[in-house]
Short mmCIF file of C-alpha atoms and ligand atoms in Angstrom, two decimals:
data_model
loop_
_atom_site.label_atom_id
_atom_site.label_comp_id
_atom_site.label_asym_id
_atom_site.label_seq_id
_atom_site.Cartn_x
_atom_site.Cartn_y
_atom_site.Cartn_z
CA UNK A 9 -79.70 -42.83 1.60
CA UNK A 10 -76.95 -41.01 -0.34
CA UNK A 11 -75.48 -42.77 -3.38
CA UNK A 12 -72.20 -41.71 -4.98
CA UNK A 13 -72.38 -42.26 -8.76
CA UNK A 14 -69.38 -42.51 -11.10
CA UNK A 15 -69.64 -42.35 -14.92
CA UNK A 16 -66.66 -42.70 -17.28
CA UNK A 17 -67.92 -44.64 -20.30
CA UNK A 18 -66.84 -42.21 -23.05
CA UNK A 19 -65.22 -38.74 -22.93
CA UNK A 20 -66.95 -37.50 -19.76
CA UNK A 21 -65.60 -37.80 -16.23
CA UNK A 22 -68.63 -37.48 -13.99
CA UNK A 23 -69.57 -37.91 -10.32
CA UNK A 24 -72.84 -37.20 -8.53
CA UNK A 25 -74.60 -37.61 -5.22
CA UNK A 26 -78.27 -38.64 -5.41
CA UNK A 27 -80.50 -39.15 -2.36
CA UNK A 28 -83.03 -42.01 -2.26
CA UNK A 29 -82.87 -42.62 -6.00
CA UNK A 30 -84.40 -39.30 -7.06
CA UNK A 31 -83.12 -36.13 -5.39
CA UNK A 32 -79.96 -34.82 -7.03
CA UNK A 33 -77.72 -33.27 -4.37
CA UNK A 34 -74.86 -32.65 -6.79
CA UNK A 35 -73.83 -33.57 -10.31
CA UNK A 36 -70.39 -32.71 -11.71
CA UNK A 37 -69.36 -33.40 -15.31
CA UNK A 38 -65.94 -32.71 -16.78
CA UNK A 39 -65.51 -33.40 -20.49
CA UNK A 40 -62.41 -33.89 -22.61
CA UNK A 41 -64.51 -33.18 -25.75
CA UNK A 42 -62.53 -30.11 -26.92
CA UNK A 43 -59.37 -32.28 -27.07
CA UNK A 44 -61.07 -34.68 -29.52
CA UNK A 45 -62.72 -32.09 -31.78
CA UNK A 46 -59.77 -31.82 -34.18
CA UNK A 47 -59.89 -35.60 -34.81
CA UNK A 48 -63.63 -35.58 -35.62
CA UNK A 49 -64.40 -38.27 -33.00
CA UNK A 50 -63.43 -39.59 -29.58
CA UNK A 51 -59.84 -40.87 -29.22
CA UNK A 52 -59.98 -43.50 -26.42
CA UNK A 53 -56.37 -42.99 -25.29
CA UNK A 54 -56.95 -39.25 -24.76
CA UNK A 55 -60.29 -39.90 -23.04
CA UNK A 56 -59.05 -42.26 -20.37
CA UNK A 57 -55.79 -40.43 -19.66
CA UNK A 58 -57.86 -37.31 -18.93
CA UNK A 59 -60.24 -39.37 -16.77
CA UNK A 60 -57.32 -40.73 -14.75
CA UNK A 61 -56.27 -37.17 -13.98
CA UNK A 62 -59.72 -35.71 -13.41
CA UNK A 63 -61.75 -38.34 -11.54
CA UNK A 64 -60.49 -37.85 -7.94
CA UNK A 65 -61.05 -34.07 -8.18
CA UNK A 66 -64.48 -34.49 -9.82
CA UNK A 67 -65.64 -36.94 -7.12
CA UNK A 68 -64.35 -34.61 -4.39
CA UNK A 69 -66.20 -31.72 -5.97
CA UNK A 70 -69.46 -33.75 -6.10
CA UNK A 71 -69.21 -34.48 -2.35
CA UNK A 72 -68.41 -30.85 -1.53
CA UNK A 73 -71.29 -29.49 -3.62
CA UNK A 74 -73.65 -31.95 -1.94
CA UNK A 75 -72.40 -30.60 1.41
CA UNK A 76 -71.43 -34.05 2.68
CA UNK A 77 -68.36 -36.23 3.15
CA UNK A 78 -67.63 -39.83 2.23
CA UNK A 79 -68.95 -40.91 5.67
CA UNK A 80 -72.46 -39.88 4.55
CA UNK A 81 -72.38 -42.17 1.48
CA UNK A 82 -74.14 -45.55 1.81
CA UNK A 83 -73.63 -46.99 -1.68
CA UNK A 84 -71.25 -46.51 -4.62
CA UNK A 85 -72.73 -46.94 -8.12
CA UNK A 86 -70.61 -47.07 -11.25
CA UNK A 87 -71.13 -47.51 -15.00
CA UNK A 88 -69.79 -50.97 -15.90
CA UNK A 89 -70.59 -50.88 -19.65
CA UNK A 90 -71.09 -50.51 -22.53
CA UNK A 91 -68.36 -48.00 -23.32
CA UNK A 92 -64.64 -47.58 -24.04
CA UNK A 93 -62.72 -50.32 -22.21
CA UNK A 94 -59.98 -48.08 -20.83
CA UNK A 95 -62.44 -45.39 -19.79
CA UNK A 96 -64.68 -47.89 -17.98
CA UNK A 97 -61.65 -49.38 -16.25
CA UNK A 98 -60.75 -45.99 -14.76
CA UNK A 99 -64.26 -45.49 -13.33
CA UNK A 100 -64.72 -49.05 -12.06
CA UNK A 101 -61.26 -49.13 -10.42
CA UNK A 102 -61.88 -45.80 -8.71
CA UNK A 103 -65.37 -46.82 -7.52
CA UNK A 104 -64.03 -50.13 -6.19
CA UNK A 105 -61.26 -48.36 -4.31
CA UNK A 106 -63.71 -45.90 -2.72
CA UNK A 107 -66.15 -48.68 -1.79
CA UNK A 108 -63.35 -50.86 -0.41
CA UNK A 109 -61.80 -48.07 1.64
CA UNK A 110 -65.09 -47.50 3.53
CA UNK A 111 -66.54 -51.03 3.33
CA UNK A 112 -69.45 -49.76 1.22
CA UNK A 113 -71.53 -51.86 -1.17
CA UNK A 114 -70.83 -51.33 -4.87
CA UNK A 115 -73.30 -51.70 -7.73
CA UNK A 116 -72.56 -51.79 -11.48
CA UNK A 117 -74.96 -49.99 -13.82
CA UNK A 118 -75.57 -50.47 -17.55
CA UNK A 119 -74.93 -47.11 -19.23
CA UNK A 120 -77.99 -47.38 -21.53
CA UNK A 121 -80.26 -48.25 -18.61
CA UNK A 122 -78.82 -45.15 -16.94
CA UNK A 123 -79.95 -43.03 -19.91
CA UNK A 124 -83.47 -44.48 -19.50
CA UNK A 125 -83.39 -43.52 -15.82
CA UNK A 126 -82.22 -39.94 -16.54
CA UNK A 127 -85.82 -38.89 -17.37
CA UNK A 128 -86.94 -40.12 -13.96
CA UNK A 129 -84.50 -38.05 -11.88
CA UNK A 130 -86.15 -35.44 -9.67
CA UNK A 131 -89.52 -36.88 -10.75
CA UNK A 132 -92.30 -38.90 -9.12
CA UNK A 133 -91.85 -42.70 -9.16
CA UNK A 134 -92.68 -44.03 -12.67
CA UNK A 135 -95.59 -46.28 -13.55
CA UNK A 136 -94.32 -49.53 -15.06
CA UNK A 137 -94.35 -50.83 -17.71
CA UNK A 138 -93.27 -48.28 -20.31
CA UNK A 139 -91.41 -48.21 -23.61
CA UNK A 140 -88.08 -46.40 -23.69
CA UNK A 141 -86.03 -45.05 -26.57
CA UNK A 142 -82.30 -44.58 -25.90
CA UNK A 143 -80.82 -42.46 -28.65
CA UNK A 144 -77.18 -41.52 -28.21
CA UNK A 145 -73.85 -41.32 -30.00
CA UNK A 146 -73.15 -45.03 -29.64
CA UNK A 147 -76.64 -46.60 -29.46
CA UNK A 148 -80.18 -46.35 -30.71
CA UNK A 149 -82.36 -48.87 -28.90
CA UNK A 150 -85.96 -49.50 -27.90
CA UNK A 151 -86.72 -51.19 -24.58
CA UNK A 152 -89.81 -52.49 -22.84
CA UNK A 153 -89.23 -51.58 -19.21
CA UNK A 154 -91.15 -53.70 -16.71
CA UNK A 155 -89.02 -52.62 -13.75
CA UNK A 156 -85.53 -51.26 -13.11
CA UNK A 157 -84.23 -54.81 -12.94
CA UNK A 158 -86.32 -55.98 -15.89
CA UNK A 159 -85.60 -54.15 -19.15
CA UNK A 160 -86.32 -56.09 -22.34
CA UNK A 161 -84.48 -55.00 -25.49
CA UNK A 162 -87.03 -54.74 -28.33
CA UNK A 163 -84.65 -53.61 -31.07
CA UNK A 164 -81.57 -51.55 -31.82
CA UNK A 165 -79.59 -50.12 -34.71
CA UNK A 166 -78.27 -52.54 -37.33
CA UNK A 167 -75.46 -50.13 -38.29
CA UNK A 168 -74.79 -46.50 -37.23
CA UNK A 169 -76.38 -45.03 -34.11
CA UNK A 170 -78.51 -41.94 -34.67
CA UNK A 171 -76.06 -39.59 -32.90
CA UNK A 172 -73.22 -41.18 -34.86
CA UNK A 173 -75.08 -40.41 -38.11
CA UNK A 174 -75.49 -36.78 -36.97
CA UNK A 175 -71.75 -36.65 -36.26
CA UNK A 176 -70.85 -38.14 -39.67
CA UNK A 177 -73.24 -35.90 -41.61
CA UNK A 178 -71.81 -32.88 -39.78
CA UNK A 179 -68.34 -34.00 -40.86
CA UNK A 180 -69.50 -34.35 -44.50
CA UNK A 181 -70.84 -30.77 -44.30
CA UNK A 182 -67.73 -29.45 -42.50
CA UNK A 183 -69.68 -28.46 -39.39
CA UNK A 184 -67.28 -29.89 -36.79
CA UNK A 185 -67.71 -32.30 -33.89
CA UNK A 186 -70.01 -33.14 -32.14
CA UNK A 187 -72.45 -32.97 -35.03
CA UNK A 188 -75.83 -33.08 -33.27
CA UNK A 189 -75.95 -29.53 -31.89
CA UNK A 190 -74.33 -28.12 -35.10
CA UNK A 191 -76.91 -29.77 -37.35
CA UNK A 192 -79.77 -28.75 -35.09
CA UNK A 193 -78.61 -25.14 -35.17
CA UNK A 194 -78.29 -25.04 -39.02
CA UNK A 195 -81.62 -26.87 -39.42
CA UNK A 196 -83.47 -24.00 -37.71
CA UNK A 197 -83.22 -21.87 -40.86
CA UNK A 198 -83.71 -24.78 -43.32
CA UNK A 199 -86.78 -26.38 -44.92
CA UNK A 200 -87.39 -29.98 -43.72
CA UNK A 201 -88.89 -31.06 -47.07
CA UNK A 202 -86.21 -29.43 -49.26
CA UNK A 203 -84.32 -32.68 -49.93
CA UNK A 204 -86.02 -36.08 -49.95
CA UNK A 205 -84.07 -38.16 -47.39
CA UNK A 206 -85.47 -41.15 -45.54
CA UNK A 207 -84.14 -43.81 -43.17
CA UNK A 208 -83.83 -47.35 -44.55
CA UNK A 209 -86.42 -49.94 -43.62
CA UNK A 210 -85.34 -52.78 -41.33
CA UNK A 211 -86.49 -56.41 -41.32
CA UNK A 212 -87.53 -56.08 -37.67
CA UNK A 213 -89.87 -53.09 -37.12
CA UNK A 214 -88.16 -52.12 -33.86
CA UNK A 215 -84.62 -52.08 -35.28
CA UNK A 216 -83.07 -48.94 -36.76
CA UNK A 217 -80.73 -48.14 -39.64
CA UNK A 218 -79.04 -44.75 -40.10
CA UNK A 219 -76.14 -45.69 -42.36
CA UNK A 220 -78.15 -45.43 -45.61
CA UNK A 221 -79.42 -41.92 -44.95
CA UNK A 222 -75.91 -40.77 -44.03
CA UNK A 223 -74.64 -42.12 -47.40
CA UNK A 224 -77.57 -40.43 -49.19
CA UNK A 225 -76.44 -37.09 -47.70
CA UNK A 226 -72.88 -37.79 -48.88
CA UNK A 227 -74.01 -38.49 -52.48
CA UNK A 228 -76.28 -35.45 -52.46
CA UNK A 229 -73.40 -33.22 -51.30
CA UNK A 230 -71.10 -34.69 -53.98
CA UNK A 231 -73.71 -34.02 -56.67
CA UNK A 232 -74.17 -30.40 -55.53
CA UNK A 233 -70.42 -29.57 -55.62
CA UNK A 234 -70.92 -26.02 -54.21
CA UNK A 235 -73.22 -25.48 -51.24
CA UNK A 236 -74.55 -22.11 -50.07
CA UNK A 237 -75.36 -21.63 -46.34
CA UNK A 238 -79.03 -22.01 -47.33
CA UNK A 239 -78.32 -25.35 -49.05
CA UNK A 240 -76.52 -26.56 -45.90
CA UNK A 241 -79.47 -25.46 -43.74
CA UNK A 242 -81.92 -27.31 -46.04
CA UNK A 243 -79.82 -30.51 -45.96
CA UNK A 244 -79.59 -30.34 -42.15
CA UNK A 245 -83.33 -29.75 -41.76
CA UNK A 246 -84.24 -32.54 -44.21
CA UNK A 247 -81.81 -35.05 -42.67
CA UNK A 248 -82.88 -34.20 -39.11
CA UNK A 249 -86.55 -34.43 -39.98
CA UNK A 250 -86.19 -37.88 -41.59
CA UNK A 251 -84.29 -39.22 -38.54
CA UNK A 252 -86.84 -37.81 -36.10
CA UNK A 253 -89.75 -39.25 -38.05
CA UNK A 254 -88.23 -42.73 -37.73
CA UNK A 255 -87.47 -42.35 -34.02
CA UNK A 256 -90.96 -41.07 -33.18
CA UNK A 257 -92.77 -43.54 -35.47
CA UNK A 258 -91.02 -46.66 -34.14
CA UNK A 259 -91.34 -45.58 -30.50
CA UNK A 260 -95.11 -45.08 -30.76
CA UNK A 261 -95.46 -48.37 -32.69
CA UNK A 262 -93.59 -50.19 -29.91
CA UNK A 263 -95.78 -48.56 -27.24
CA UNK A 264 -98.92 -49.63 -29.13
CA UNK A 265 -97.61 -53.17 -29.59
CA UNK A 266 -96.82 -53.45 -25.88
CA UNK A 267 -100.03 -51.71 -24.83
CA UNK A 268 -98.47 -48.99 -22.70
CA UNK A 269 -99.36 -45.30 -22.64
CA UNK A 270 -95.92 -44.07 -21.56
CA UNK A 271 -92.70 -43.53 -23.52
CA UNK A 272 -89.45 -42.45 -21.84
CA UNK A 273 -86.73 -40.95 -24.05
CA UNK A 274 -83.04 -40.61 -23.11
CA UNK A 275 -79.52 -40.15 -24.53
CA UNK A 276 -77.63 -37.27 -26.13
CA UNK A 277 -79.96 -36.90 -29.14
CA UNK A 278 -82.89 -36.44 -26.72
CA UNK A 279 -81.57 -32.87 -26.25
CA UNK A 280 -82.76 -32.12 -29.79
CA UNK A 281 -85.60 -29.60 -29.79
CA UNK A 282 -87.26 -30.98 -32.94
CA UNK A 283 -87.25 -34.50 -31.50
CA UNK A 284 -88.85 -33.27 -28.28
CA UNK A 285 -91.49 -31.28 -30.14
CA UNK A 286 -92.36 -34.13 -32.53
CA UNK A 287 -92.75 -36.56 -29.63
CA UNK A 288 -94.98 -34.13 -27.74
CA UNK A 289 -97.17 -33.48 -30.80
CA UNK A 290 -97.64 -37.21 -31.37
CA UNK A 291 -98.30 -37.77 -27.65
CA UNK A 292 -101.19 -35.30 -27.84
CA UNK A 293 -102.66 -37.06 -30.88
CA UNK A 294 -102.32 -40.52 -29.30
CA UNK A 295 -103.28 -39.38 -25.75
CA UNK A 296 -100.01 -40.75 -24.35
CA UNK A 297 -97.33 -39.57 -21.93
CA UNK A 298 -93.79 -38.88 -23.09
CA UNK A 299 -91.07 -38.16 -20.54
CA UNK A 300 -87.76 -36.49 -21.39
CA UNK A 301 -84.75 -35.82 -19.15
CA UNK A 302 -83.84 -32.21 -18.40
CA UNK A 303 -81.54 -31.08 -21.19
CA UNK A 304 -78.39 -31.26 -19.05
CA UNK A 305 -79.21 -34.89 -18.19
CA UNK A 306 -79.48 -36.01 -21.83
CA UNK A 307 -75.68 -36.10 -22.10
CA UNK A 308 -73.60 -38.56 -20.11
CA UNK A 309 -73.76 -37.79 -16.40
CA UNK A 310 -73.34 -39.59 -13.08
CA UNK A 311 -76.67 -38.57 -11.54
CA UNK A 312 -78.43 -41.16 -13.70
CA UNK A 313 -75.92 -43.79 -12.53
CA UNK A 314 -76.32 -42.91 -8.84
CA UNK A 315 -80.12 -42.78 -9.16
CA UNK A 316 -80.49 -46.12 -10.93
CA UNK A 317 -77.91 -47.72 -8.59
CA UNK A 318 -80.22 -46.99 -5.64
CA UNK A 319 -83.16 -48.86 -7.25
CA UNK A 320 -81.00 -51.79 -8.37
CA UNK A 321 -79.69 -52.26 -4.85
CA UNK A 322 -83.09 -51.82 -3.16
O1 KG4 B 416 -75.51 -39.88 -24.75
P1 KG4 B 416 -74.31 -39.15 -25.26
O2 KG4 B 416 -73.82 -37.98 -24.47
O3 KG4 B 416 -73.09 -40.13 -25.40
C1 KG4 B 416 -73.21 -41.48 -25.72
O4 KG4 B 416 -73.52 -42.27 -24.80
O5 KG4 B 416 -73.03 -41.78 -26.91
O6 KG4 B 416 -74.65 -38.72 -26.77
C2 KG4 B 416 -73.76 -38.02 -27.59
C3 KG4 B 416 -74.40 -37.91 -28.98
C4 KG4 B 416 -73.47 -37.34 -30.04
O7 KG4 B 416 -73.51 -38.17 -31.18
C5 KG4 B 416 -74.09 -35.97 -30.35
O8 KG4 B 416 -73.89 -35.54 -31.68
C6 KG4 B 416 -75.55 -36.23 -30.07
O9 KG4 B 416 -75.57 -37.05 -28.93
N1 KG4 B 416 -76.29 -34.97 -29.77
C7 KG4 B 416 -77.30 -34.50 -30.50
C8 KG4 B 416 -77.68 -33.26 -29.91
N2 KG4 B 416 -76.87 -33.04 -28.83
C9 KG4 B 416 -76.02 -34.10 -28.76
N3 KG4 B 416 -77.92 -34.98 -31.60
C10 KG4 B 416 -78.92 -34.24 -32.14
N4 KG4 B 416 -79.32 -33.04 -31.63
C11 KG4 B 416 -78.74 -32.52 -30.53
N5 KG4 B 416 -79.15 -31.35 -30.05
ZN1 ZN B 417 -74.37 -42.01 -23.14
#
């Protein structure tokens, strides 16, 4: 069964064809990111105008690359939220029109659940239950996943999302947007213990808070006045390390509390090499399994939407 997936929750315009919920036949992503860079964040009006222009061509391209036509599609799956209202409206309207025109069923997918599913694409069927960490630009959440239709939210950020904190710290340091890859790159030549940063505690152990550490970086930068490239690298490494420690620590705590040996990580920040390494090191110590998406599937994409749509409809 071929599923056509559509994803337009933020700046990406994406379409994909996934067979039987796992095999990716095509995945096309067009991003308006360069148009937002000068503003230091996503401008919704720019995002959805670009999606209006791009989506028909992107969907066409996904079908062509899969070597099929619309007649071979059995289900349309689309991100219905959370995300930018205008951007979601473009994707949902398009998906509805396609489904209507061919009398196909249509399924709406939660974007964050899609990120959880991204680690399970092109992989053997997962063993439920597992704990999942979704760590992206808009969200940082822990779930207990008992099935694709049964995902319990254990906790989420009380203020900034982790990716958002990376973006804001990058802006403070003048590293441009998006901040995650820029900070990761600078951190490679920095010392993680050079500056003492730590994430704030939260009343609930499975919630997160990244606003305090972002402000600590701001005050540190103000105190320093002039920063050498080495200072910037040390700040990036120290900030990144503190964030990763919190993400890894809380995820393993949640897995222990829910008595599962599997953690699935997804979302844009899951592309971070240090995060992946720290999870794998801890998995070895705790004799647990940690699954990550392929790097290209950490960012927003429609393959995760098509794949999860299949299981939701099943
Ligand atoms: O999942 P995503 O593509 O979009 C949302 O649903 O939000 O995530 C984008 C976020 C941005 O905040 C970006 O800075 C962050 O993921 N990011 C990273 C890395 N690559 C992207 N953060 C840390 N390290 C990275 N390598
Ligand atoms: Zn996302």
